Short mmCIF file of C-alpha atoms in Angstrom, two decimals:
data_model
loop_
_atom_site.label_atom_id
_atom_site.label_comp_id
_atom_site.label_asym_id
_atom_site.label_seq_id
_atom_site.Cartn_x
_atom_site.Cartn_y
_atom_site.Cartn_z
CA UNK A 321 4.45 -36.10 -21.24
CA UNK A 322 2.48 -36.06 -24.49
CA UNK A 323 1.84 -39.40 -26.16
CA UNK A 324 1.80 -40.42 -29.79
CA UNK A 325 -0.79 -42.84 -31.11
CA UNK A 326 2.01 -45.42 -31.42
CA UNK A 327 2.93 -44.84 -27.76
CA UNK A 328 -0.68 -45.50 -26.82
CA UNK A 329 -0.79 -48.70 -28.87
CA UNK A 330 2.32 -49.96 -27.04
CA UNK A 331 0.88 -49.12 -23.62
CA UNK A 332 -2.43 -50.80 -24.42
CA UNK A 333 -0.62 -53.90 -25.68
CA UNK A 334 1.46 -53.96 -22.48
CA UNK A 335 -1.68 -53.68 -20.35
CA UNK A 336 -0.66 -50.41 -18.66
CA UNK A 337 -3.48 -48.36 -20.26
CA UNK A 338 -7.08 -49.49 -20.63
CA UNK A 339 -9.10 -46.23 -20.60
CA UNK A 340 -9.11 -43.16 -22.84
CA UNK A 341 -11.00 -40.04 -21.82
CA UNK A 342 -12.24 -38.34 -25.00
CA UNK A 343 -13.14 -34.78 -24.02
CA UNK A 344 -14.48 -31.54 -25.40
CA UNK A 345 -14.39 -28.20 -23.61
CA UNK A 346 -17.86 -26.82 -22.89
CA UNK A 347 -19.00 -23.20 -22.57
CA UNK A 348 -18.10 -23.20 -18.89
CA UNK A 349 -14.55 -24.47 -19.57
CA UNK A 350 -15.21 -27.98 -18.24
CA UNK A 351 -14.21 -31.31 -19.71
CA UNK A 352 -17.17 -33.25 -21.09
CA UNK A 353 -17.02 -36.50 -23.00
CA UNK A 354 -16.76 -40.28 -22.77
CA UNK A 355 -14.55 -42.95 -21.26
CA UNK A 356 -13.50 -45.33 -24.02
CA UNK A 357 -12.07 -48.76 -23.62
CA UNK A 358 -8.61 -48.19 -25.08
CA UNK A 359 -8.99 -51.04 -27.60
CA UNK A 360 -12.11 -49.45 -29.11
CA UNK A 361 -10.47 -46.02 -29.17
CA UNK A 362 -7.59 -47.45 -31.16
CA UNK A 363 -9.95 -49.33 -33.47
CA UNK A 364 -12.02 -46.34 -34.55
CA UNK A 365 -12.72 -43.56 -32.04
CA UNK A 366 -9.27 -42.00 -32.49
CA UNK A 367 -10.69 -40.60 -35.74
CA UNK A 368 -13.98 -39.29 -34.37
CA UNK A 369 -16.90 -39.92 -32.07
CA UNK A 370 -20.17 -38.14 -31.34
CA UNK A 371 -21.94 -36.28 -28.57
CA UNK A 372 -25.22 -34.48 -28.02
CA UNK A 373 -25.08 -30.89 -29.22
CA UNK A 374 -26.69 -29.65 -26.01
CA UNK A 375 -23.20 -29.79 -24.45
CA UNK A 376 -22.56 -26.31 -25.86
CA UNK A 377 -25.94 -24.92 -24.79
CA UNK A 378 -26.33 -25.61 -21.07
CA UNK A 379 -25.86 -23.73 -17.83
CA UNK A 380 -23.64 -24.71 -14.90
CA UNK A 381 -26.17 -27.28 -13.72
CA UNK A 382 -26.53 -28.89 -17.16
CA UNK A 383 -30.10 -27.79 -17.68
CA UNK A 384 -31.32 -27.18 -21.24
CA UNK A 385 -32.62 -23.62 -21.35
CA UNK A 386 -34.59 -22.40 -24.33
CA UNK A 387 -33.54 -19.58 -26.62
CA UNK A 388 -30.38 -20.92 -28.26
CA UNK A 389 -30.48 -20.83 -32.06
CA UNK A 390 -27.80 -23.51 -32.44
CA UNK A 391 -29.78 -26.25 -30.73
CA UNK A 392 -33.10 -26.67 -28.97
CA UNK A 393 -35.96 -29.02 -28.12
CA UNK A 394 -37.60 -27.95 -31.39
CA UNK A 395 -34.54 -29.02 -33.37
CA UNK A 396 -34.32 -32.28 -31.46
CA UNK A 397 -30.87 -31.96 -29.88
CA UNK A 398 -28.86 -33.79 -32.48
CA UNK A 399 -25.18 -34.70 -32.62
CA UNK A 400 -21.85 -32.95 -32.84
CA UNK A 401 -18.70 -34.68 -34.03
CA UNK A 402 -15.88 -34.87 -31.49
CA UNK A 403 -12.63 -34.93 -33.48
CA UNK A 404 -9.66 -35.93 -31.27
CA UNK A 405 -6.67 -33.61 -31.52
CA UNK A 406 -4.03 -36.28 -31.16
CA UNK A 407 -1.38 -33.70 -30.27
CA UNK A 408 -3.16 -33.40 -26.89
CA UNK A 409 -3.02 -37.14 -26.10
CA UNK A 410 -1.46 -37.48 -22.65
CA UNK A 411 -1.51 -39.66 -19.53
CA UNK A 412 -3.63 -38.79 -16.50
CA UNK A 413 -1.28 -40.20 -13.84
CA UNK A 414 -3.70 -39.61 -10.96
CA UNK A 415 -6.15 -42.07 -12.59
CA UNK A 416 -5.04 -45.68 -12.97
CA UNK A 417 -4.48 -46.89 -16.54
CA UNK A 418 -5.96 -43.74 -18.04
CA UNK A 419 -5.01 -41.29 -20.78
CA UNK A 420 -7.00 -38.39 -22.24
CA UNK A 421 -7.35 -36.45 -25.46
CA UNK A 422 -9.02 -33.12 -26.23
CA UNK A 423 -11.35 -32.82 -29.19
CA UNK A 424 -12.37 -30.16 -31.64
CA UNK A 425 -16.15 -29.91 -32.08
CA UNK A 426 -17.47 -30.21 -35.62
CA UNK A 427 -20.85 -29.95 -37.28
CA UNK A 428 -22.30 -33.44 -37.75
CA UNK A 429 -23.29 -32.85 -41.37
CA UNK A 430 -20.55 -30.59 -42.77
CA UNK A 431 -17.64 -31.43 -40.47
CA UNK A 432 -16.96 -27.69 -40.25
CA UNK A 433 -15.89 -26.33 -36.83
CA UNK A 434 -18.80 -25.32 -34.62
CA UNK A 435 -18.27 -21.54 -34.48
CA UNK A 436 -19.27 -21.06 -30.81
CA UNK A 437 -17.06 -23.92 -29.63
CA UNK A 438 -14.52 -22.33 -27.25
CA UNK A 439 -11.54 -24.06 -28.85
CA UNK A 440 -12.67 -22.98 -32.34
CA UNK A 441 -13.06 -19.37 -31.21
CA UNK A 442 -9.49 -19.25 -29.94
CA UNK A 443 -8.15 -21.03 -33.02
CA UNK A 444 -9.85 -18.42 -35.20
CA UNK A 445 -7.97 -15.54 -33.56
CA UNK A 446 -4.69 -17.44 -33.66
CA UNK A 447 -5.17 -17.94 -37.40
CA UNK A 448 -5.61 -14.19 -37.81
CA UNK A 449 -2.40 -13.56 -35.90
CA UNK A 450 -0.56 -16.15 -37.96
CA UNK A 451 -1.61 -14.36 -41.13
CA UNK A 452 -0.11 -11.19 -39.65
CA UNK A 453 3.14 -13.04 -38.91
CA UNK A 454 2.73 -13.30 -35.13
CA UNK A 455 2.45 -15.98 -32.47
CA UNK A 456 0.68 -15.40 -29.17
CA UNK A 457 2.45 -16.53 -26.00
CA UNK A 458 0.32 -16.65 -22.88
CA UNK A 459 0.21 -17.88 -19.30
CA UNK A 460 -2.60 -18.14 -16.77
CA UNK A 461 -2.53 -18.23 -13.00
CA UNK A 462 -5.01 -20.61 -11.36
CA UNK A 463 -6.27 -19.55 -7.93
CA UNK A 464 -8.63 -21.72 -5.90
CA UNK A 465 -9.65 -22.64 -2.36
CA UNK A 466 -9.19 -25.95 -0.56
CA UNK A 467 -11.75 -26.92 2.07
CA UNK A 468 -11.58 -29.30 5.02
CA UNK A 469 -14.53 -31.41 3.88
CA UNK A 470 -15.27 -33.28 0.67
CA UNK A 471 -17.69 -32.21 -2.06
CA UNK A 472 -20.25 -34.75 -0.84
CA UNK A 473 -20.07 -33.60 2.77
CA UNK A 474 -20.37 -29.95 1.80
CA UNK A 475 -23.27 -30.59 -0.58
CA UNK A 476 -25.18 -32.59 2.06
CA UNK A 477 -24.71 -29.72 4.51
CA UNK A 478 -26.42 -27.34 2.10
CA UNK A 479 -23.09 -25.58 1.41
CA UNK A 480 -23.15 -24.08 4.91
CA UNK A 481 -20.20 -25.96 6.41
CA UNK A 482 -17.52 -24.19 4.39
CA UNK A 483 -14.31 -24.30 6.37
CA UNK A 484 -11.05 -23.63 4.52
CA UNK A 485 -8.22 -26.09 4.94
CA UNK A 486 -6.07 -23.48 6.70
CA UNK A 487 -6.92 -20.98 9.39
CA UNK A 488 -5.15 -17.83 8.26
CA UNK A 489 -3.81 -15.86 5.29
CA UNK A 490 -1.14 -18.09 3.76
CA UNK A 491 0.27 -15.86 1.04
CA UNK A 492 3.78 -17.24 0.32
CA UNK A 493 3.67 -18.96 3.75
CA UNK A 494 5.86 -22.06 3.64
CA UNK A 495 4.82 -23.47 7.04
CA UNK A 496 1.10 -23.34 6.27
CA UNK A 497 1.50 -24.75 2.77
CA UNK A 498 3.55 -27.62 4.21
CA UNK A 499 0.36 -28.72 5.94
CA UNK A 500 -1.37 -28.88 2.54
CA UNK A 501 1.30 -30.85 0.69
CA UNK A 502 -0.81 -34.02 0.78
CA UNK A 503 -2.95 -32.24 -1.83
CA UNK A 504 -0.57 -29.83 -3.53
CA UNK A 505 2.40 -32.16 -4.04
CA UNK A 506 0.43 -34.71 -6.09
CA UNK A 507 -1.14 -31.86 -8.06
CA UNK A 508 2.29 -30.59 -9.09
CA UNK A 509 3.80 -34.00 -9.74
CA UNK A 510 0.86 -35.58 -11.55
CA UNK A 511 0.40 -32.59 -13.84
CA UNK A 512 4.11 -32.48 -14.61
CA UNK A 513 3.99 -36.18 -15.44
CA UNK A 514 1.05 -35.44 -17.74
CA UNK A 515 3.28 -33.12 -19.76
CA UNK A 516 2.23 -29.75 -18.37
CA UNK A 517 5.16 -27.34 -17.73
CA UNK A 518 4.36 -26.80 -14.05
CA UNK A 519 6.43 -24.07 -12.40
CA UNK A 520 5.21 -23.89 -8.80
CA UNK A 521 2.40 -23.67 -6.30
CA UNK A 522 2.11 -21.17 -3.47
CA UNK A 523 -0.25 -20.05 -0.78
CA UNK A 524 -2.45 -17.13 -1.78
CA UNK A 525 -3.75 -14.14 0.18
CA UNK A 526 -6.52 -15.86 2.14
CA UNK A 527 -7.04 -18.85 4.39
CA UNK A 528 -7.11 -22.04 2.32
CA UNK A 529 -6.33 -20.24 -0.92
CA UNK A 530 -3.82 -21.73 -3.35
CA UNK A 531 -2.22 -20.75 -6.64
CA UNK A 532 -0.82 -22.94 -9.42
CA UNK A 533 1.54 -21.43 -11.98
CA UNK A 534 2.23 -23.00 -15.37
CA UNK A 535 5.03 -21.78 -17.65
CA UNK A 536 4.04 -19.55 -20.55
CA UNK A 537 3.36 -21.35 -23.82
CA UNK A 538 1.64 -20.84 -27.18
CA UNK A 539 -1.89 -19.64 -26.50
CA UNK A 540 -3.77 -22.80 -27.47
CA UNK A 541 -1.44 -24.94 -25.36
CA UNK A 542 -1.93 -22.55 -22.44
CA UNK A 543 -5.72 -22.83 -22.67
CA UNK A 544 -5.43 -26.64 -22.84
CA UNK A 545 -3.04 -26.71 -19.86
CA UNK A 546 -5.36 -24.46 -17.82
CA UNK A 547 -8.40 -26.63 -18.51
CA UNK A 548 -6.62 -29.91 -17.76
CA UNK A 549 -5.06 -28.49 -14.59
CA UNK A 550 -8.37 -27.16 -13.27
CA UNK A 551 -9.97 -30.54 -13.85
CA UNK A 552 -7.06 -32.36 -12.20
CA UNK A 553 -7.06 -30.12 -9.14
CA UNK A 554 -10.68 -30.99 -8.43
CA UNK A 555 -10.11 -34.72 -8.92
CA UNK A 556 -6.90 -34.88 -6.87
CA UNK A 557 -8.43 -32.85 -4.02
CA UNK A 558 -11.42 -35.22 -4.09
CA UNK A 559 -9.08 -38.22 -3.90
CA UNK A 560 -7.59 -36.73 -0.73
CA UNK A 561 -11.01 -36.15 0.87
CA UNK A 562 -11.16 -32.40 0.23
CA UNK A 563 -13.08 -30.04 -2.00
CA UNK A 564 -11.34 -27.57 -4.29
CA UNK A 565 -13.44 -24.64 -5.52
CA UNK A 566 -12.87 -22.14 -8.31
CA UNK A 567 -15.86 -20.02 -7.28
CA UNK A 568 -14.40 -16.51 -7.52
CA UNK A 569 -16.12 -15.13 -4.40
CA UNK A 570 -17.41 -17.78 -2.02
CA UNK A 571 -17.58 -15.46 1.03
CA UNK A 572 -18.08 -11.70 0.99
CA UNK A 573 -15.67 -11.34 3.92
CA UNK A 574 -12.80 -13.06 2.13
CA UNK A 575 -10.57 -12.30 -0.82
CA UNK A 576 -11.77 -13.78 -4.11
CA UNK A 577 -9.96 -16.01 -6.60
CA UNK A 578 -8.70 -14.69 -9.91
CA UNK A 579 -7.17 -16.03 -13.09
CA UNK A 580 -4.67 -13.47 -14.32
CA UNK A 581 -3.73 -13.83 -17.98
CA UNK A 582 -0.24 -12.84 -19.16
CA UNK A 583 0.13 -12.19 -22.87
CA UNK A 584 2.64 -11.13 -25.49
CA UNK A 585 3.14 -11.47 -29.23
CA UNK A 586 6.22 -13.00 -30.84
CA UNK A 587 7.57 -12.88 -34.37
CA UNK A 588 10.17 -15.25 -35.82
CA UNK A 589 10.95 -16.56 -32.34
CA UNK A 590 11.58 -13.11 -30.87
CA UNK A 591 9.40 -10.99 -28.53
CA UNK A 592 7.56 -8.48 -30.72
CA UNK A 593 6.45 -6.48 -27.67
CA UNK A 594 10.05 -5.50 -26.77
CA UNK A 595 11.80 -2.33 -27.89
CA UNK A 596 15.10 -1.62 -26.07
CA UNK A 597 14.90 2.04 -27.09
CA UNK A 598 11.60 2.65 -25.27
CA UNK A 599 11.70 3.85 -21.67
CA UNK A 600 9.55 0.90 -20.57
CA UNK A 601 10.77 -1.50 -23.24
CA UNK A 602 7.42 -1.38 -25.05
CA UNK A 603 7.32 -1.63 -28.83
CA UNK A 604 4.83 0.41 -30.81
CA UNK A 605 3.08 -2.87 -31.63
CA UNK A 606 2.62 -3.56 -27.94
CA UNK A 607 1.21 -0.09 -27.34
CA UNK A 608 -1.37 -0.54 -30.10
CA UNK A 609 -2.24 -4.00 -28.74
CA UNK A 610 -2.70 -2.70 -25.19
CA UNK A 611 -4.78 0.21 -26.42
CA UNK A 612 -7.11 -2.32 -28.03
CA UNK A 613 -7.29 -4.34 -24.82
CA UNK A 614 -8.31 -1.25 -22.89
CA UNK A 615 -10.75 0.23 -25.41
CA UNK A 616 -12.75 -2.96 -25.82
CA UNK A 617 -12.49 -4.31 -22.26
CA UNK A 618 -16.14 -3.48 -21.42
CA UNK A 619 -17.24 -5.36 -24.56
CA UNK A 620 -15.47 -8.60 -23.59
CA UNK A 621 -15.78 -8.44 -19.79
CA UNK A 622 -18.42 -11.17 -19.99
CA UNK A 623 -15.77 -13.59 -21.26
CA UNK A 624 -13.66 -12.79 -18.19
CA UNK A 625 -16.51 -12.78 -15.68
CA UNK A 626 -19.40 -14.97 -16.91
CA UNK A 627 -21.59 -15.40 -13.81
CA UNK A 628 -23.48 -13.40 -11.19
CA UNK A 629 -20.88 -14.35 -8.59
CA UNK A 630 -18.02 -13.13 -10.79
CA UNK A 631 -18.85 -9.47 -10.15
CA UNK A 632 -18.81 -9.81 -6.36
CA UNK A 633 -15.03 -10.18 -6.60
CA UNK A 634 -14.44 -6.63 -7.88
CA UNK A 635 -13.91 -4.89 -4.54
CA UNK A 636 -11.52 -2.17 -3.42
CA UNK A 637 -8.46 -3.34 -1.51
CA UNK A 638 -8.75 -7.01 -2.43
CA UNK A 639 -6.19 -7.14 -5.29
CA UNK A 640 -9.13 -7.56 -7.67
CA UNK A 641 -9.40 -4.51 -9.96
CA UNK A 642 -12.33 -2.15 -10.21
CA UNK A 643 -11.15 0.04 -13.11
CA UNK A 644 -10.08 -0.50 -16.71
CA UNK A 645 -6.69 1.17 -16.92
CA UNK A 646 -3.05 0.16 -17.14
CA UNK A 647 -0.14 0.81 -14.85
CA UNK A 648 3.46 -0.28 -14.43
CA UNK A 649 3.89 -3.23 -12.04
CA UNK A 650 0.83 -2.12 -10.11
CA UNK A 651 -1.52 -4.78 -8.75
CA UNK A 652 -4.39 -2.34 -8.22
CA UNK A 653 -4.88 -1.80 -11.98
CA UNK A 654 -6.96 -3.91 -14.32
CA UNK A 655 -4.01 -4.24 -16.69
CA UNK A 656 -0.48 -4.45 -15.30
CA UNK A 657 2.73 -4.00 -17.29
CA UNK A 658 5.15 -6.72 -16.24
CA UNK A 659 8.84 -7.15 -17.09
CA UNK A 660 9.26 -3.54 -18.15
CA UNK A 661 12.59 -2.76 -19.78
CA UNK A 662 13.30 -6.42 -20.56
CA UNK A 663 12.62 -8.98 -23.26
CA UNK A 664 9.99 -10.45 -20.91
CA UNK A 665 7.84 -7.33 -21.20
CA UNK A 666 4.17 -8.33 -21.30
CA UNK A 667 0.72 -7.31 -20.17
CA UNK A 668 -1.12 -9.05 -17.36
CA UNK A 669 -4.91 -8.80 -17.42
CA UNK A 670 -6.10 -8.93 -13.80
CA UNK A 671 -9.84 -8.67 -14.53
CA UNK A 672 -10.66 -12.35 -15.02
CA UNK A 673 -11.85 -14.52 -12.17
CA UNK A 674 -11.10 -18.15 -11.43
CA UNK A 675 -14.37 -19.11 -13.17
CA UNK A 676 -13.37 -17.90 -16.63
CA UNK A 677 -13.14 -20.19 -19.65
CA UNK A 678 -9.54 -19.66 -20.83
CA UNK A 679 -10.33 -20.24 -24.51
CA UNK A 680 -13.05 -17.58 -24.54
CA UNK A 681 -11.04 -15.11 -22.45
CA UNK A 682 -7.94 -15.46 -24.62
CA UNK A 683 -9.90 -15.32 -27.88
CA UNK A 684 -11.65 -12.10 -26.84
CA UNK A 685 -8.47 -10.40 -25.62
CA UNK A 686 -6.51 -11.39 -28.73
CA UNK A 687 -9.33 -10.01 -30.87
CA UNK A 688 -9.18 -6.71 -28.97
CA UNK A 689 -5.40 -6.56 -29.29
CA UNK A 690 -5.55 -7.30 -33.02
CA UNK A 691 -8.13 -4.54 -33.43
CA UNK A 692 -5.81 -2.15 -31.63
CA UNK A 693 -2.98 -3.07 -34.01
CA UNK A 694 -5.16 -2.81 -37.12
CA UNK A 695 -6.54 0.59 -36.11
CA UNK A 696 -3.17 1.82 -34.73
CA UNK A 697 -4.88 2.88 -31.51
CA UNK A 698 -2.90 5.24 -29.28
CA UNK A 699 -2.15 4.05 -25.75
CA UNK A 700 -2.91 6.51 -22.96
CA UNK A 701 -0.17 7.17 -20.39
CA UNK A 702 -0.02 4.69 -17.52
CA UNK A 703 -1.93 5.39 -14.33
CA UNK A 704 0.05 5.78 -11.13
CA UNK A 705 -0.72 5.21 -7.47
CA UNK A 706 -3.81 3.52 -6.06
CA UNK A 707 -6.07 2.67 -9.00
CA UNK A 708 -9.01 2.06 -6.68
CA UNK A 709 -9.35 5.80 -6.07
CA UNK A 710 -10.92 6.97 -9.32
CA UNK A 711 -14.44 6.71 -10.68
CA UNK A 712 -13.79 6.64 -14.43
CA UNK A 713 -13.19 3.55 -16.50
CA UNK A 714 -15.13 1.29 -14.18
CA UNK A 715 -15.33 -2.42 -14.92
CA UNK A 716 -18.96 -3.41 -15.59
CA UNK A 717 -20.49 -3.75 -12.15
CA UNK A 718 -22.93 -6.58 -12.74
CA UNK A 719 -23.56 -9.41 -15.17
CA UNK A 720 -26.48 -7.39 -16.54
CA UNK A 721 -24.07 -4.56 -17.44
CA UNK A 722 -21.60 -6.97 -19.05
CA UNK A 723 -24.39 -8.74 -20.94
CA UNK A 724 -25.58 -5.45 -22.39
CA UNK A 725 -22.13 -4.43 -23.63
CA UNK A 726 -21.57 -7.93 -25.04
CA UNK A 727 -24.88 -7.91 -26.89
CA UNK A 728 -24.37 -4.41 -28.29
CA UNK A 729 -20.70 -4.81 -29.22
CA UNK A 730 -20.23 -4.29 -32.95
CA UNK A 731 -16.54 -5.10 -32.51
CA UNK A 732 -17.31 -8.57 -31.16
CA UNK A 733 -20.01 -9.18 -33.77
CA UNK A 734 -17.61 -8.23 -36.56
CA UNK A 735 -14.96 -10.52 -35.05
CA UNK A 736 -16.89 -13.65 -34.13
CA UNK A 737 -20.17 -13.27 -36.00
CA UNK A 738 -23.71 -12.51 -34.85
CA UNK A 739 -24.50 -16.17 -34.22
CA UNK A 740 -21.63 -16.63 -31.76
CA UNK A 741 -22.30 -13.42 -29.84
CA UNK A 742 -26.04 -14.09 -29.69
CA UNK A 743 -25.24 -17.58 -28.38
CA UNK A 744 -23.17 -16.26 -25.47
CA UNK A 745 -25.53 -13.35 -24.86
CA UNK A 746 -28.27 -15.96 -24.39
CA UNK A 747 -26.03 -17.85 -21.96
CA UNK A 748 -25.65 -14.65 -19.92
CA UNK A 749 -29.43 -14.12 -19.97
CA UNK A 750 -29.98 -17.65 -18.68
CA UNK A 751 -27.64 -16.97 -15.76
CA UNK A 752 -29.49 -13.73 -14.96
CA UNK A 753 -32.90 -15.40 -15.22
CA UNK A 754 -31.82 -18.26 -12.96
CA UNK A 755 -30.62 -15.76 -10.36
CA UNK A 756 -33.88 -13.83 -10.53
CA UNK A 757 -35.85 -17.01 -9.81
CA UNK A 758 -33.77 -18.27 -6.89
CA UNK A 759 -34.82 -17.30 -3.36
CA UNK A 760 -31.67 -16.43 -1.38
CA UNK A 761 -31.01 -16.81 2.34
CA UNK A 762 -30.73 -13.02 2.50
CA UNK A 763 -34.26 -12.57 1.17
CA UNK A 764 -35.67 -15.07 3.65
CA UNK A 765 -33.85 -13.50 6.62
CA UNK A 766 -34.94 -9.92 5.91
CA UNK A 767 -38.50 -10.65 4.80
CA UNK A 768 -39.72 -13.69 6.72
CA UNK A 769 -41.44 -11.69 9.50
CA UNK A 770 -41.21 -8.14 8.18
CA UNK A 771 -42.80 -8.39 4.74
#
C-alpha cells in the first residue's frame, strides 16, 4: 500500500522502518539513487536531495560516453536535484525495514524539470492530454526468464551456463509453474503488499519464461508500477538464488520476451475509445489515435526497442511482430485491437520488448496518438490472417535503422524538442559504437583459422 509522510513518521518512531530508498528512473528504466537512514530522510531529504547528472547520460554498463550536450567531462558532471514524489512512497516488503520513493529530476540551478528525464517526458504528454480533456489508461505485461543459477554464478561462467529454471514450454502450464512458486509467489505477494494492483502471473511460451500482469491504471502509475515490479523481480529472484533476465532475446533458438502495452483514452470517467454504434466498438477518436500510432511507429521504434539485442526478437512465428499494421484480436500484428465491441476496447502495442523503458515508450506512443487526433488521420482497414506474410510496413530491422528514423523525425522533434531527441539519438549511437567494438564469439569461431 502507498504510505503518507505521517505513516512513515509513525513507522520510523515504532522502529519498523529504518531505510528509505530515494530513486530516480534512468534512461534504461532502472532505479538509481541512495539509501537514506529514515531519520535523515524525515529531517530534510523528503524535500530534495542531489545526484550526479551523469545518471541520465550513461549506457547499460554505466560508462560515461562522450557526445551528450546535457552533461560531459568538459562540463564537469555536476548535480541534478532529486525531488521525491511523495505520492509514490511505499513499502518494499521483500527488504527488511525499507520503504522507497520515486523522484522527479530537476535542474540544479533552475529547479525546472530535466527535459530528457523519462518521467518528465511522460508527464509532458499527459499534460497535453489533460488540456484536451482526456486521461490515458494503460497496462504493461512484463515477460522475463528465470534461470537455475544466480547472477554471480552466471557472470563467473562468462554467461555460458544459461539454463532456464524449467525444461519445456510452460505457457499457461500450472504443473510447471507450481515448481517455480518459491520465486513467483513472493513476487506476487510482496508487490501487492507494496500497493501495486497485481492481477496474476503465468508461464509464458518458452522454458523458464514468466509473465507478470498488473491491472490497468493511469499512465504515470502504470509506468511507476512497471519499473518497481521489474526491479523487485530481479531482487526477489536473487534472494531465492536465481537470476531473472529481461533481455529480450537471450538465445536465437528460443522465443524472446516482450512488454506489450495496452492503451486507451478516457473522458469524465468514461472510455472515450468506445462507440456502441461502430461494428468493432471503436470511436472516431480511437481511430484517429490508432492511425497516429501506426503512421509514426517507425519514428518511435527506438523507444520500444533501444538496444542491438532488441531487434533479434522480431522473428516470424515467435509471437513477436515484424510488421507495423493493426488487426482484430490477432497476435501476429504489431498492433492488436482488444475488447472489440465492448467498453474495454483498447489497442495493444506488441512491438516493445522486455527491455523497454515504460516512461519513454508510453510518452512516444501517446505523442503519436495525440498527433493522429490533432490531424484527424484516417485509419486503414484492419489486416486479416497471418501478418508475417507481407513485406510492406516492416518494423525497423536494426538499431541503426531505428536510430536513423529517430534522428530524422520532425514529429518527435516538434513534440519533445531537438535537445531531447538528440540526447536519445546519441544514446543509440553509443550502443551501436559499443557493438562495433566488441569481438563476438561468432567472429572468433569463423575467423580464428580461416582469416
